[in-house]
mmCIF file of C-alpha atoms and ligand atoms in Angstrom:
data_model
loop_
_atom_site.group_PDB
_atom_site.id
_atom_site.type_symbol
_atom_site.label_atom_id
_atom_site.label_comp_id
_atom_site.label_asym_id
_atom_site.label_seq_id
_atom_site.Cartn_x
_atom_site.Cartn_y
_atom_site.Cartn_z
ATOM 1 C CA UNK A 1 -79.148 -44.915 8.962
ATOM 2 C CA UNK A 2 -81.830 -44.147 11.822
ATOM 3 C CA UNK A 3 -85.045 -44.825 10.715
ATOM 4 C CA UNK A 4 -88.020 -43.036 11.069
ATOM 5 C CA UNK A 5 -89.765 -45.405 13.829
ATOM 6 C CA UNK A 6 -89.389 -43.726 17.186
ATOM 7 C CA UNK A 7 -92.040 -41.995 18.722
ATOM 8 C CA UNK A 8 -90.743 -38.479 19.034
ATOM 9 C CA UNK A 9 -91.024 -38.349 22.589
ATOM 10 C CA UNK A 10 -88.516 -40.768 22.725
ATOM 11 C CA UNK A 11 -85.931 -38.481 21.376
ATOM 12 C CA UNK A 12 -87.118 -35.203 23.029
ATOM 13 C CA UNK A 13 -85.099 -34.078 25.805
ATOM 14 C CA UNK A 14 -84.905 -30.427 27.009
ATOM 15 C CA UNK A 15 -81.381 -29.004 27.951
ATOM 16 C CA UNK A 16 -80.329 -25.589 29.516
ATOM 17 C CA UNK A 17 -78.047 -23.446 27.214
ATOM 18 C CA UNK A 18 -74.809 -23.261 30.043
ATOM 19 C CA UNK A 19 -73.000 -21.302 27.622
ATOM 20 C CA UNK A 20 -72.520 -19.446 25.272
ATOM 21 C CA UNK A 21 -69.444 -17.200 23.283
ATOM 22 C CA UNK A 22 -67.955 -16.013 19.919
ATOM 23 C CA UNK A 23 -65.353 -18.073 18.798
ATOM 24 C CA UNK A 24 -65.246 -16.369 15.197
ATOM 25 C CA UNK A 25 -66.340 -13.636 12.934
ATOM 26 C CA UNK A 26 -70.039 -15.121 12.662
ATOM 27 C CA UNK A 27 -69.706 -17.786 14.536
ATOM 28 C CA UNK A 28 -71.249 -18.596 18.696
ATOM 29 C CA UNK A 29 -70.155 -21.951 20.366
ATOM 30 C CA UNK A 30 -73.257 -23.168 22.577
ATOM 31 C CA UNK A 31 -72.408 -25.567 25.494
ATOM 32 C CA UNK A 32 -75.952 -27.304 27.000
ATOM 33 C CA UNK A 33 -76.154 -29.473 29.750
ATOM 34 C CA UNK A 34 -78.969 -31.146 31.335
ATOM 35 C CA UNK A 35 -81.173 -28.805 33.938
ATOM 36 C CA UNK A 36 -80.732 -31.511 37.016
ATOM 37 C CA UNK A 37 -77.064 -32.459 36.273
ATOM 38 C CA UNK A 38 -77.776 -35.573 34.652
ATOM 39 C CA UNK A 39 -75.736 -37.333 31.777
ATOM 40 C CA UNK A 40 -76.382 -36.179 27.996
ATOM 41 C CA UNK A 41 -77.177 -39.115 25.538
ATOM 42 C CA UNK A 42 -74.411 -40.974 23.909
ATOM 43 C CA UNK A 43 -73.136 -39.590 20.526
ATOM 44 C CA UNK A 44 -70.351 -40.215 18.183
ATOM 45 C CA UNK A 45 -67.942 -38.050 15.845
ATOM 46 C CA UNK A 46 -70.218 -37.421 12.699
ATOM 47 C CA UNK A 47 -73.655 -37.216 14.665
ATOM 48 C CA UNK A 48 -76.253 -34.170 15.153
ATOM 49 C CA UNK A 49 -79.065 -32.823 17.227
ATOM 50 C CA UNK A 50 -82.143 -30.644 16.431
ATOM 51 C CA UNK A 51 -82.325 -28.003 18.226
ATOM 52 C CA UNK A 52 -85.795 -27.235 18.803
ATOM 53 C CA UNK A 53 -85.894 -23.503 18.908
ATOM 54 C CA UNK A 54 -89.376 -22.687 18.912
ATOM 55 C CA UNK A 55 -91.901 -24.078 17.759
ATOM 56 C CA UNK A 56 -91.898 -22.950 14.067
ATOM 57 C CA UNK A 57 -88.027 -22.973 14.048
ATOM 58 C CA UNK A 58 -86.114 -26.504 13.919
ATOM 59 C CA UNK A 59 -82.787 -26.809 13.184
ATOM 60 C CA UNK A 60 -80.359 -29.181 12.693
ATOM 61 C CA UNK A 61 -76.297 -29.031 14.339
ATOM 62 C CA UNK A 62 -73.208 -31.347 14.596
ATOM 63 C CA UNK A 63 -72.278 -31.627 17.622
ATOM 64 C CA UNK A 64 -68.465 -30.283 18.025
ATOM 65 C CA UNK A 65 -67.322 -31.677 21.507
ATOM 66 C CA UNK A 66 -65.672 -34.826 23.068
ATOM 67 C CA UNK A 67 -68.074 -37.442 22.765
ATOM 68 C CA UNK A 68 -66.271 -39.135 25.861
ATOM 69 C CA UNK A 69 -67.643 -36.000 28.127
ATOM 70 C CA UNK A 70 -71.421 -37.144 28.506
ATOM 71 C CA UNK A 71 -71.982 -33.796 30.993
ATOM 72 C CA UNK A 72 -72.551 -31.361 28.041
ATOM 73 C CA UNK A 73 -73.110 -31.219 24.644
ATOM 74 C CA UNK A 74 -71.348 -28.730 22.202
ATOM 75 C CA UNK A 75 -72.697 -26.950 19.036
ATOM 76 C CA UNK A 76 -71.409 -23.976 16.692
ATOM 77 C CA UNK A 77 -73.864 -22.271 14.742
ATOM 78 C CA UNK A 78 -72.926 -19.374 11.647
ATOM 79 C CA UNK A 79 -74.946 -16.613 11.470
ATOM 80 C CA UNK A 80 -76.644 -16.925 8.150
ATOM 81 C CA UNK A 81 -77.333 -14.057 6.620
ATOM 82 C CA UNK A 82 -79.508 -15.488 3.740
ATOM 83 C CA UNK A 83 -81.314 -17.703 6.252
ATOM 84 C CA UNK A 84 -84.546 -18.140 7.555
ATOM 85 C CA UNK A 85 -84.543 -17.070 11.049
ATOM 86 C CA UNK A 86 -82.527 -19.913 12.747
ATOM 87 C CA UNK A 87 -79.141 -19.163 12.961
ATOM 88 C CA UNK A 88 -80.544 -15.216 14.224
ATOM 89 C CA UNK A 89 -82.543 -16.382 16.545
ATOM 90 C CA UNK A 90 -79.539 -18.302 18.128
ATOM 91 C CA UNK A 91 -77.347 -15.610 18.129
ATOM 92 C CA UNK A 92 -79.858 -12.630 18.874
ATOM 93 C CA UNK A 93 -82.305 -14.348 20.973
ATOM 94 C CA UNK A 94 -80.627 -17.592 23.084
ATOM 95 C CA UNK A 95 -79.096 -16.844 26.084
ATOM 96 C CA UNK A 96 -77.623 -18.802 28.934
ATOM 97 C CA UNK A 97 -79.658 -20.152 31.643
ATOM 98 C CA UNK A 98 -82.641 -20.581 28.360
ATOM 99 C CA UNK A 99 -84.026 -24.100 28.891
ATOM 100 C CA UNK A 100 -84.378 -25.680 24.916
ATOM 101 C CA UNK A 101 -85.446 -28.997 23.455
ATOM 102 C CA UNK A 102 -83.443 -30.982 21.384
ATOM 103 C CA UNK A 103 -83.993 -34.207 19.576
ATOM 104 C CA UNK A 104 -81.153 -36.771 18.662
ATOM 105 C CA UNK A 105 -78.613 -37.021 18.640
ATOM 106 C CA UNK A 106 -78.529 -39.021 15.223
ATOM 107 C CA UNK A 107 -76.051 -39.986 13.362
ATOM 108 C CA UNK A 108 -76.221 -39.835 9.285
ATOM 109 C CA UNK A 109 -71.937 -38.827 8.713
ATOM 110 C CA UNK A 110 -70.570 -42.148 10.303
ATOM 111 C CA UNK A 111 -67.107 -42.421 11.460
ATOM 112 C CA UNK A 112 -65.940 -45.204 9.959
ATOM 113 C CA UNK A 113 -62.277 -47.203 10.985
ATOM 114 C CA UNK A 114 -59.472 -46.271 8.575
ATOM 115 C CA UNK A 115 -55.957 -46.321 8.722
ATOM 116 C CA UNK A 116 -55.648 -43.245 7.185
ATOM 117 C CA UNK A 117 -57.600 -40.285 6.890
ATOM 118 C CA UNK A 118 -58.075 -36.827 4.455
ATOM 119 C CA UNK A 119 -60.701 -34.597 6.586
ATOM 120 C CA UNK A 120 -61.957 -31.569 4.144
ATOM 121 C CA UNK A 121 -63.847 -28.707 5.719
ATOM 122 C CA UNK A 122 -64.663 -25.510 4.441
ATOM 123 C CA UNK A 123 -66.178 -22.779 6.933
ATOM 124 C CA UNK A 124 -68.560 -23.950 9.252
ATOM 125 C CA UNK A 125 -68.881 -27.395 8.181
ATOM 126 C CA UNK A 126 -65.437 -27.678 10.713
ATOM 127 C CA UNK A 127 -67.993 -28.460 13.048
ATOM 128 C CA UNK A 128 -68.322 -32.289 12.816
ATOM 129 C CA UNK A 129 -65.141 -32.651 11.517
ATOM 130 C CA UNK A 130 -63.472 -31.551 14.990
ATOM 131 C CA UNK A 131 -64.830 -35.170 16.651
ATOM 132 C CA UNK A 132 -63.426 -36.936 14.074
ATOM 133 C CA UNK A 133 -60.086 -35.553 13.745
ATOM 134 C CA UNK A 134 -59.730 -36.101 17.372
ATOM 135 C CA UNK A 135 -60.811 -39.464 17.558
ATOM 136 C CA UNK A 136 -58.321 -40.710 14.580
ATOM 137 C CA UNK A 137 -55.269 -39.030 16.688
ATOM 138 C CA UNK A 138 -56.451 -40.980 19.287
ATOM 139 C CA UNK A 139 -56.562 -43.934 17.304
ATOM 140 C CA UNK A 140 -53.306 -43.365 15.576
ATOM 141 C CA UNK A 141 -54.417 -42.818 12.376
ATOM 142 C CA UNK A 142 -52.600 -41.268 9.707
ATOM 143 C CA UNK A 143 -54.818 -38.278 9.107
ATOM 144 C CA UNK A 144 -54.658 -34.625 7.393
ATOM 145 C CA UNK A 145 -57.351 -31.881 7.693
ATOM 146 C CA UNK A 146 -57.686 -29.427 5.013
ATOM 147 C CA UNK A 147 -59.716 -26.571 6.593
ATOM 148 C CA UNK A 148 -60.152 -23.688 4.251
ATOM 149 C CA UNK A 149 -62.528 -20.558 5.103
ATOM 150 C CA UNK A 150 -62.997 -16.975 3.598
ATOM 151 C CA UNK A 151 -60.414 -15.046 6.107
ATOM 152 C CA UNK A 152 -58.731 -16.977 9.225
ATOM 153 C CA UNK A 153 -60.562 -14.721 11.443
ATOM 154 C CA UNK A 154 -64.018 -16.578 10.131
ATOM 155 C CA UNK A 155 -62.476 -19.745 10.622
ATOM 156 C CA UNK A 156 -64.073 -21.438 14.203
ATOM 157 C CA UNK A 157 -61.476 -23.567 15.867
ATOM 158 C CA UNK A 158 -58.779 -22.772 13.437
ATOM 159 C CA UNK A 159 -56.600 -21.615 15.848
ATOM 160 C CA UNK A 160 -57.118 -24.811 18.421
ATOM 161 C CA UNK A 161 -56.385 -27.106 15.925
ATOM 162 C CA UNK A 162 -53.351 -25.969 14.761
ATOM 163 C CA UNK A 163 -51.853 -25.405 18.089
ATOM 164 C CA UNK A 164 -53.478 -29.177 19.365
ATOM 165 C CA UNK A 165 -52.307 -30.767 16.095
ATOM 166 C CA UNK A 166 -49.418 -28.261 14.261
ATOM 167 C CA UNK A 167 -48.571 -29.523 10.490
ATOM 168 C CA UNK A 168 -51.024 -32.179 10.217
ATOM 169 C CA UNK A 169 -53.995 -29.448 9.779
ATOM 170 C CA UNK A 170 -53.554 -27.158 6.538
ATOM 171 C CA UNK A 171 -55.286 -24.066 7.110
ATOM 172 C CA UNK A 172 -56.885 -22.531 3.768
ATOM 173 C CA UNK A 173 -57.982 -18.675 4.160
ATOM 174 C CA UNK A 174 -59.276 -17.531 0.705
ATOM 175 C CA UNK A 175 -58.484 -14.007 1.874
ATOM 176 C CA UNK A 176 -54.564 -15.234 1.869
ATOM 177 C CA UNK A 177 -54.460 -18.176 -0.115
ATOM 178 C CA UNK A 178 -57.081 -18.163 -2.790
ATOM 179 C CA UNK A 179 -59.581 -21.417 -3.068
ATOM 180 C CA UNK A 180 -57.909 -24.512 -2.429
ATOM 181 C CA UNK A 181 -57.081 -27.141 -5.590
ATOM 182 C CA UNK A 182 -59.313 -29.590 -3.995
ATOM 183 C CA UNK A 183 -59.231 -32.140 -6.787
ATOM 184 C CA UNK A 184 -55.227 -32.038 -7.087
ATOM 185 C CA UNK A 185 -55.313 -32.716 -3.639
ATOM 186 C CA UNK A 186 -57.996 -35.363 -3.020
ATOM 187 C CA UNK A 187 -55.910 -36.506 -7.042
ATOM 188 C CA UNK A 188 -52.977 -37.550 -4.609
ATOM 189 C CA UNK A 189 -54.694 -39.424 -2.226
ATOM 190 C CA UNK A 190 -53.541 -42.458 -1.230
ATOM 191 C CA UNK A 191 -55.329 -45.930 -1.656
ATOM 192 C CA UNK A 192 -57.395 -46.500 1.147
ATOM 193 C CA UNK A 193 -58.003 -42.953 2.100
ATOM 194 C CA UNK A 194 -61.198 -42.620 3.972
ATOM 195 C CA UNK A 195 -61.469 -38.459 3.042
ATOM 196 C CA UNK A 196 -64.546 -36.635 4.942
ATOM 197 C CA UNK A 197 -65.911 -33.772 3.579
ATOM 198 C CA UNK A 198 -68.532 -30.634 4.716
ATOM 199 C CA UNK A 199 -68.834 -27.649 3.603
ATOM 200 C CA UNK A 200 -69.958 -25.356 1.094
ATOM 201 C CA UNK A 201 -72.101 -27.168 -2.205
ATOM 202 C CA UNK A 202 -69.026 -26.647 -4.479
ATOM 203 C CA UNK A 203 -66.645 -28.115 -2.053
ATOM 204 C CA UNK A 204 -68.261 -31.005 -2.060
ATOM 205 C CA UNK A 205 -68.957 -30.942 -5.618
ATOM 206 C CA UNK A 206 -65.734 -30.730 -6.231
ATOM 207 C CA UNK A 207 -65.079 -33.899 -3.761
ATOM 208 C CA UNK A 208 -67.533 -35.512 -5.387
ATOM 209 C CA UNK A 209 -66.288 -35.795 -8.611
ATOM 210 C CA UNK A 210 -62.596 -35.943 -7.991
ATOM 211 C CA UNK A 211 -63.358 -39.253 -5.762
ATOM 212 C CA UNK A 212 -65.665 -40.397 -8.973
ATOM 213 C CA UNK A 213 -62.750 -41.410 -10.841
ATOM 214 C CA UNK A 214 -60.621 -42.656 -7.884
ATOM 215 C CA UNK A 215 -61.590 -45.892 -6.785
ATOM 216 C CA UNK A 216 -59.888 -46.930 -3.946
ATOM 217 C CA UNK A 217 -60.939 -44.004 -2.359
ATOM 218 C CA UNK A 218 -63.991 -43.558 -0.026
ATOM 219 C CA UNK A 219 -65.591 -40.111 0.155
ATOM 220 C CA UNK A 220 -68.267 -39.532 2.928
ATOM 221 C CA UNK A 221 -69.868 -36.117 2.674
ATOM 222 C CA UNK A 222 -72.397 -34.047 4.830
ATOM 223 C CA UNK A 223 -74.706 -31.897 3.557
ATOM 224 C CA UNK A 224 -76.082 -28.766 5.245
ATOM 225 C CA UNK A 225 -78.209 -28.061 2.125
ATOM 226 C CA UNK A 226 -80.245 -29.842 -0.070
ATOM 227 C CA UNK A 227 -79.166 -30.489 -3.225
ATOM 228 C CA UNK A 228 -81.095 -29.186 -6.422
ATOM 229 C CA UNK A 229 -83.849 -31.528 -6.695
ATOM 230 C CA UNK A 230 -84.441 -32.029 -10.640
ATOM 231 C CA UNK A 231 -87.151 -34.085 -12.495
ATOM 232 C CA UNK A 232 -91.189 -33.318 -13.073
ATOM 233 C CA UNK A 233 -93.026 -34.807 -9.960
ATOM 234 C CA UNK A 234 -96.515 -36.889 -10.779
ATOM 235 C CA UNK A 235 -99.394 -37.778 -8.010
ATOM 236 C CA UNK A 236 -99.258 -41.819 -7.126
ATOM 237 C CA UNK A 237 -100.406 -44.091 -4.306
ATOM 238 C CA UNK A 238 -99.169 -44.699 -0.927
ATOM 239 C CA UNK A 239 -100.280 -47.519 1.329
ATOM 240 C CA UNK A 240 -99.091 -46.659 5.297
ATOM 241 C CA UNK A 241 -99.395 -50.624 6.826
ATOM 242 C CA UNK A 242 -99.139 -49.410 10.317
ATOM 243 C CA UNK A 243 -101.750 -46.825 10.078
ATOM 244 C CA UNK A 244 -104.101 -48.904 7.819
ATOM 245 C CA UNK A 245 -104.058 -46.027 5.150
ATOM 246 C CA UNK A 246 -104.052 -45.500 1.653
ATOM 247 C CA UNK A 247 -103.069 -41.889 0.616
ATOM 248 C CA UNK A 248 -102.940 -40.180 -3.084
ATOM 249 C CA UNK A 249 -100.065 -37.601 -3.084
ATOM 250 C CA UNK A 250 -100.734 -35.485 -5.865
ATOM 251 C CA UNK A 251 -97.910 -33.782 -8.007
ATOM 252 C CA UNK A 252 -97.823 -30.473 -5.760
ATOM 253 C CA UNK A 253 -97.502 -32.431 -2.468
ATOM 254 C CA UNK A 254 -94.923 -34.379 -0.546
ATOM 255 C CA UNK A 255 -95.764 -37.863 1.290
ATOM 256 C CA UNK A 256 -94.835 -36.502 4.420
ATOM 257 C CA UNK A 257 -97.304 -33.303 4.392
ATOM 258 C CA UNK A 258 -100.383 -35.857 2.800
ATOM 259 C CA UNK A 259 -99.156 -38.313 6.011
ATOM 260 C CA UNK A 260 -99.934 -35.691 8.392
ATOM 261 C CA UNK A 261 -102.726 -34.351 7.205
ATOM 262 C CA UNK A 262 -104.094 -37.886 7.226
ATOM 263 C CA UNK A 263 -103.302 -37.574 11.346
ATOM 264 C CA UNK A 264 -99.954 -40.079 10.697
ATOM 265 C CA UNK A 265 -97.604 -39.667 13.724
ATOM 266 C CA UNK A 266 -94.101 -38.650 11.573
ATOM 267 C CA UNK A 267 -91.337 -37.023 12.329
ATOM 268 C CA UNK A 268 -89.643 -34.511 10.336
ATOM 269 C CA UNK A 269 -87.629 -31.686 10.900
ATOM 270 C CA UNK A 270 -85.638 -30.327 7.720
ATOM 271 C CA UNK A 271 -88.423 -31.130 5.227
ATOM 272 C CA UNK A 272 -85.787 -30.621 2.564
ATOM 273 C CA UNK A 273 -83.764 -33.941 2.584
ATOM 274 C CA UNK A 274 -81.074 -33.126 4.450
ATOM 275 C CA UNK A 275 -81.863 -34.233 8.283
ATOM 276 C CA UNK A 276 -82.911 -37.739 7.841
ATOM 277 C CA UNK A 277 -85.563 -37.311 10.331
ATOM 278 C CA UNK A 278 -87.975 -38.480 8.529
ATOM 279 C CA UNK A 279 -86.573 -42.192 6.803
ATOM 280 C CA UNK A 280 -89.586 -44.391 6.608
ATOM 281 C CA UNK A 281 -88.900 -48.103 5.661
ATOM 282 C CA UNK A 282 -90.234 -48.840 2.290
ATOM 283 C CA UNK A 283 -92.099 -52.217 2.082
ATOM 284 C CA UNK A 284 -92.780 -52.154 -1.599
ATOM 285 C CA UNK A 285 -92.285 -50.038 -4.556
ATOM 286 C CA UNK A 286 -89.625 -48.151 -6.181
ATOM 287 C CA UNK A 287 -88.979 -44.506 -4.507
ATOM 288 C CA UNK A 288 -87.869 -41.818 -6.492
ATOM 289 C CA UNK A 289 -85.378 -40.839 -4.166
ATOM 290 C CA UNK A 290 -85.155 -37.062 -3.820
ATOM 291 C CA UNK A 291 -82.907 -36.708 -0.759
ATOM 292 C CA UNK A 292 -79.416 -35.134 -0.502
ATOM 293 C CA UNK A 293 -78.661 -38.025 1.980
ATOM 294 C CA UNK A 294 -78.342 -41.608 1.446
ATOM 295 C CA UNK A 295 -75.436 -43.119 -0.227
ATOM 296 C CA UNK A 296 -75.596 -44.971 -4.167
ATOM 297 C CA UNK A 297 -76.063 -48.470 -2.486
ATOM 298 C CA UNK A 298 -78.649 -47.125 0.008
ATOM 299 C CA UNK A 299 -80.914 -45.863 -2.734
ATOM 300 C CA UNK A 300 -80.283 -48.693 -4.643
ATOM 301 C CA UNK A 301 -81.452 -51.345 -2.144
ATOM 302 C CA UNK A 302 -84.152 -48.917 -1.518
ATOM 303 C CA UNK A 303 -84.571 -50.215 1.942
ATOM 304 C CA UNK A 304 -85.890 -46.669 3.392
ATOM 305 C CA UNK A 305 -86.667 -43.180 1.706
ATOM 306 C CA UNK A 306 -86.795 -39.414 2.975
ATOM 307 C CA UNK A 307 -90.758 -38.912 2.762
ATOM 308 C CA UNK A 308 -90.355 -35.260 3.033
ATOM 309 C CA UNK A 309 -88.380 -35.408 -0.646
ATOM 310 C CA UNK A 310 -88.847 -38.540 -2.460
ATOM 311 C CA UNK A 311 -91.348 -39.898 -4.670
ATOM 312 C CA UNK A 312 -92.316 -42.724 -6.003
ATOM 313 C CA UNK A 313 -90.997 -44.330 -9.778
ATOM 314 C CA UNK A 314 -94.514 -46.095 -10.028
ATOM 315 C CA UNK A 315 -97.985 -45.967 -9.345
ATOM 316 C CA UNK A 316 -97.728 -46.974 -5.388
ATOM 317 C CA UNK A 317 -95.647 -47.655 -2.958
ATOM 318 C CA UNK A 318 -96.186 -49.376 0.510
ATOM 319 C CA UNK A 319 -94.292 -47.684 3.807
ATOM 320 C CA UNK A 320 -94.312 -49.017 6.942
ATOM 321 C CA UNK A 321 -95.883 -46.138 8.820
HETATM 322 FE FE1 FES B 401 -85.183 -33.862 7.081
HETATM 323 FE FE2 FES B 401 -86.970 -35.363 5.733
HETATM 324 S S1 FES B 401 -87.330 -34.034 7.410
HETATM 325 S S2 FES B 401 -84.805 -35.440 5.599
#
């Protein structure tokens, strides 16, 4: 994981929106580049940017291009109709030629080498699924995408990947087909299956606890939303070594809003678990971990936490920060 010890300014860079077009019911495709022709940072299948859309509006989105093509970088944003102003302002307000910050990219849905591959998407969580399933054809992977979406006309790059890729992508409208049996399927996986799933919080419920019971199976998810956080919250300690600080976060508040009210330098952009932009080493202590994010080993070696989410088990805990 990338942890929360860069100065922001080293990840700031502001990029001019080149494009800009409906590729589905809901759905714009943004293409930036850089204002003076320049090459984009590096990224791989799996990794995101925030798009800093003004200053009260942050928000995070995989990027859906050809890493190899370092002259632009690609999102696809869904309007959200329950949202909170993001996803609107991107498709009411943006327009090409706008000059926008982003931060990133960073990379918390790894694409990891297999030999074969199930990809799982559902709606707009195609987006950092297209990467990977281009990079295992490349590699010669055996791989199968699963893309299911509530009518085909919703469905961004449904089309493109079936033409690009023919029988190896299954495409799932619910309008047509009904919801697809995603625990048969992920049931008849074979061993070694690295399956990648985004989408919707029941898809990858459902992932979830198919791949529970399968053990030769490894099942790396994204999240766009946080999961429901559960368990009564109490104050504790925090000791910041790098700042000299030692902070009481009462029940109400979160380590990262005490941090900056303190004047700590922190990053954060989700403040709901989800980005990772805020993972902060943890020096001592036991966190409570709160975050829709890090894998079962990575809360259990409790190496770093998601200050915007997590608590603490005990009394203190020391960060370095
Ligand atoms: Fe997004 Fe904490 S700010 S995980």
């Amino acid at each position: 994981m990338t942890v929360n010890t860069l100065p922001s300014a080293d990840l700031d860079l502001e990029v001019l929106l080149a494009h800009k077009e409906t590729i589905a019911d809901g759905v714009v495709r943004l293409v930036f580049r850089h204002p003076a022709g320049d090459q984009l940072p590096p990224w791989a299948p799996g990794a995101h940017v925030d798009l800093l859309l003004r200053p009260d509006i942050v928000r995070q989105y995989s990027l859906c291009g050809d890493p190899g093509d370092r002259s632009v970088l690609e999102v696809a944003v869904l309007r959200e109709r329950a949202g909170r102003g993001g996803s609107a302002f991107v498709h009411d307000a943006l327009r090409p030629g706008d000059r926008v910050r982003i931060r990133g990219p960073r990379n918390h849905f790894p694409f990891v080498p297999a030999e074969r591959y199930l990809f799982i998407a559902g709606g707009i969580g195609i987006t950092p699924i297209v990467p990977m399933v281009a990079a295992a054809d490349e590699n010669g992977a055996d791989w199968q995408l699963l893309y299911g979406g509530r009518s085909r006309s919703s469905m961004a790059f449904a089309a493109r990947l079936r033409e690009k890729y023919g029988d190896r992508v299954v495409l799932w409208p619910q309008d047509e087909a009904g919801l697809p049996d995603v625990r048969g399927i992920l049931r008849a996986a074979v061993t070694g299956t690295a399956v990648y799933c985004c989408g919707p919080e029941r898809l990858l419920v459902a992932a979830e606890e198919a791949c529970a019971v399968l053990p030769d199976v490894a099942l790396h998810l994204e999240r766009f939303s946080a999961k429901e956080i559960t368990g009564a919250a109490a104050g504790f300690d925090v000791e910041l070594t790098r700042s000299g600080l030692t902070l009481t976060v009462p029940a109400d508040r979160s380590i990262l809003e005490v941090a900056e009210d303190a004047g700590v330098p922190v990053l954060s952009s989700c403040r709901e678990g989800v980005c990772g932009t805020c993972e902060t080493p943890v020096l001592a202590g036991v966190p409570d971990h709160r975050d829709s994010l890090l894998t079962g080993e990575e809360r259990a070696a409790n190496e770093t936490m998601m200050i915007c989410v997590s608590r603490s088990c005990g009394r203190k805990l020391v960060l370095d920060l």
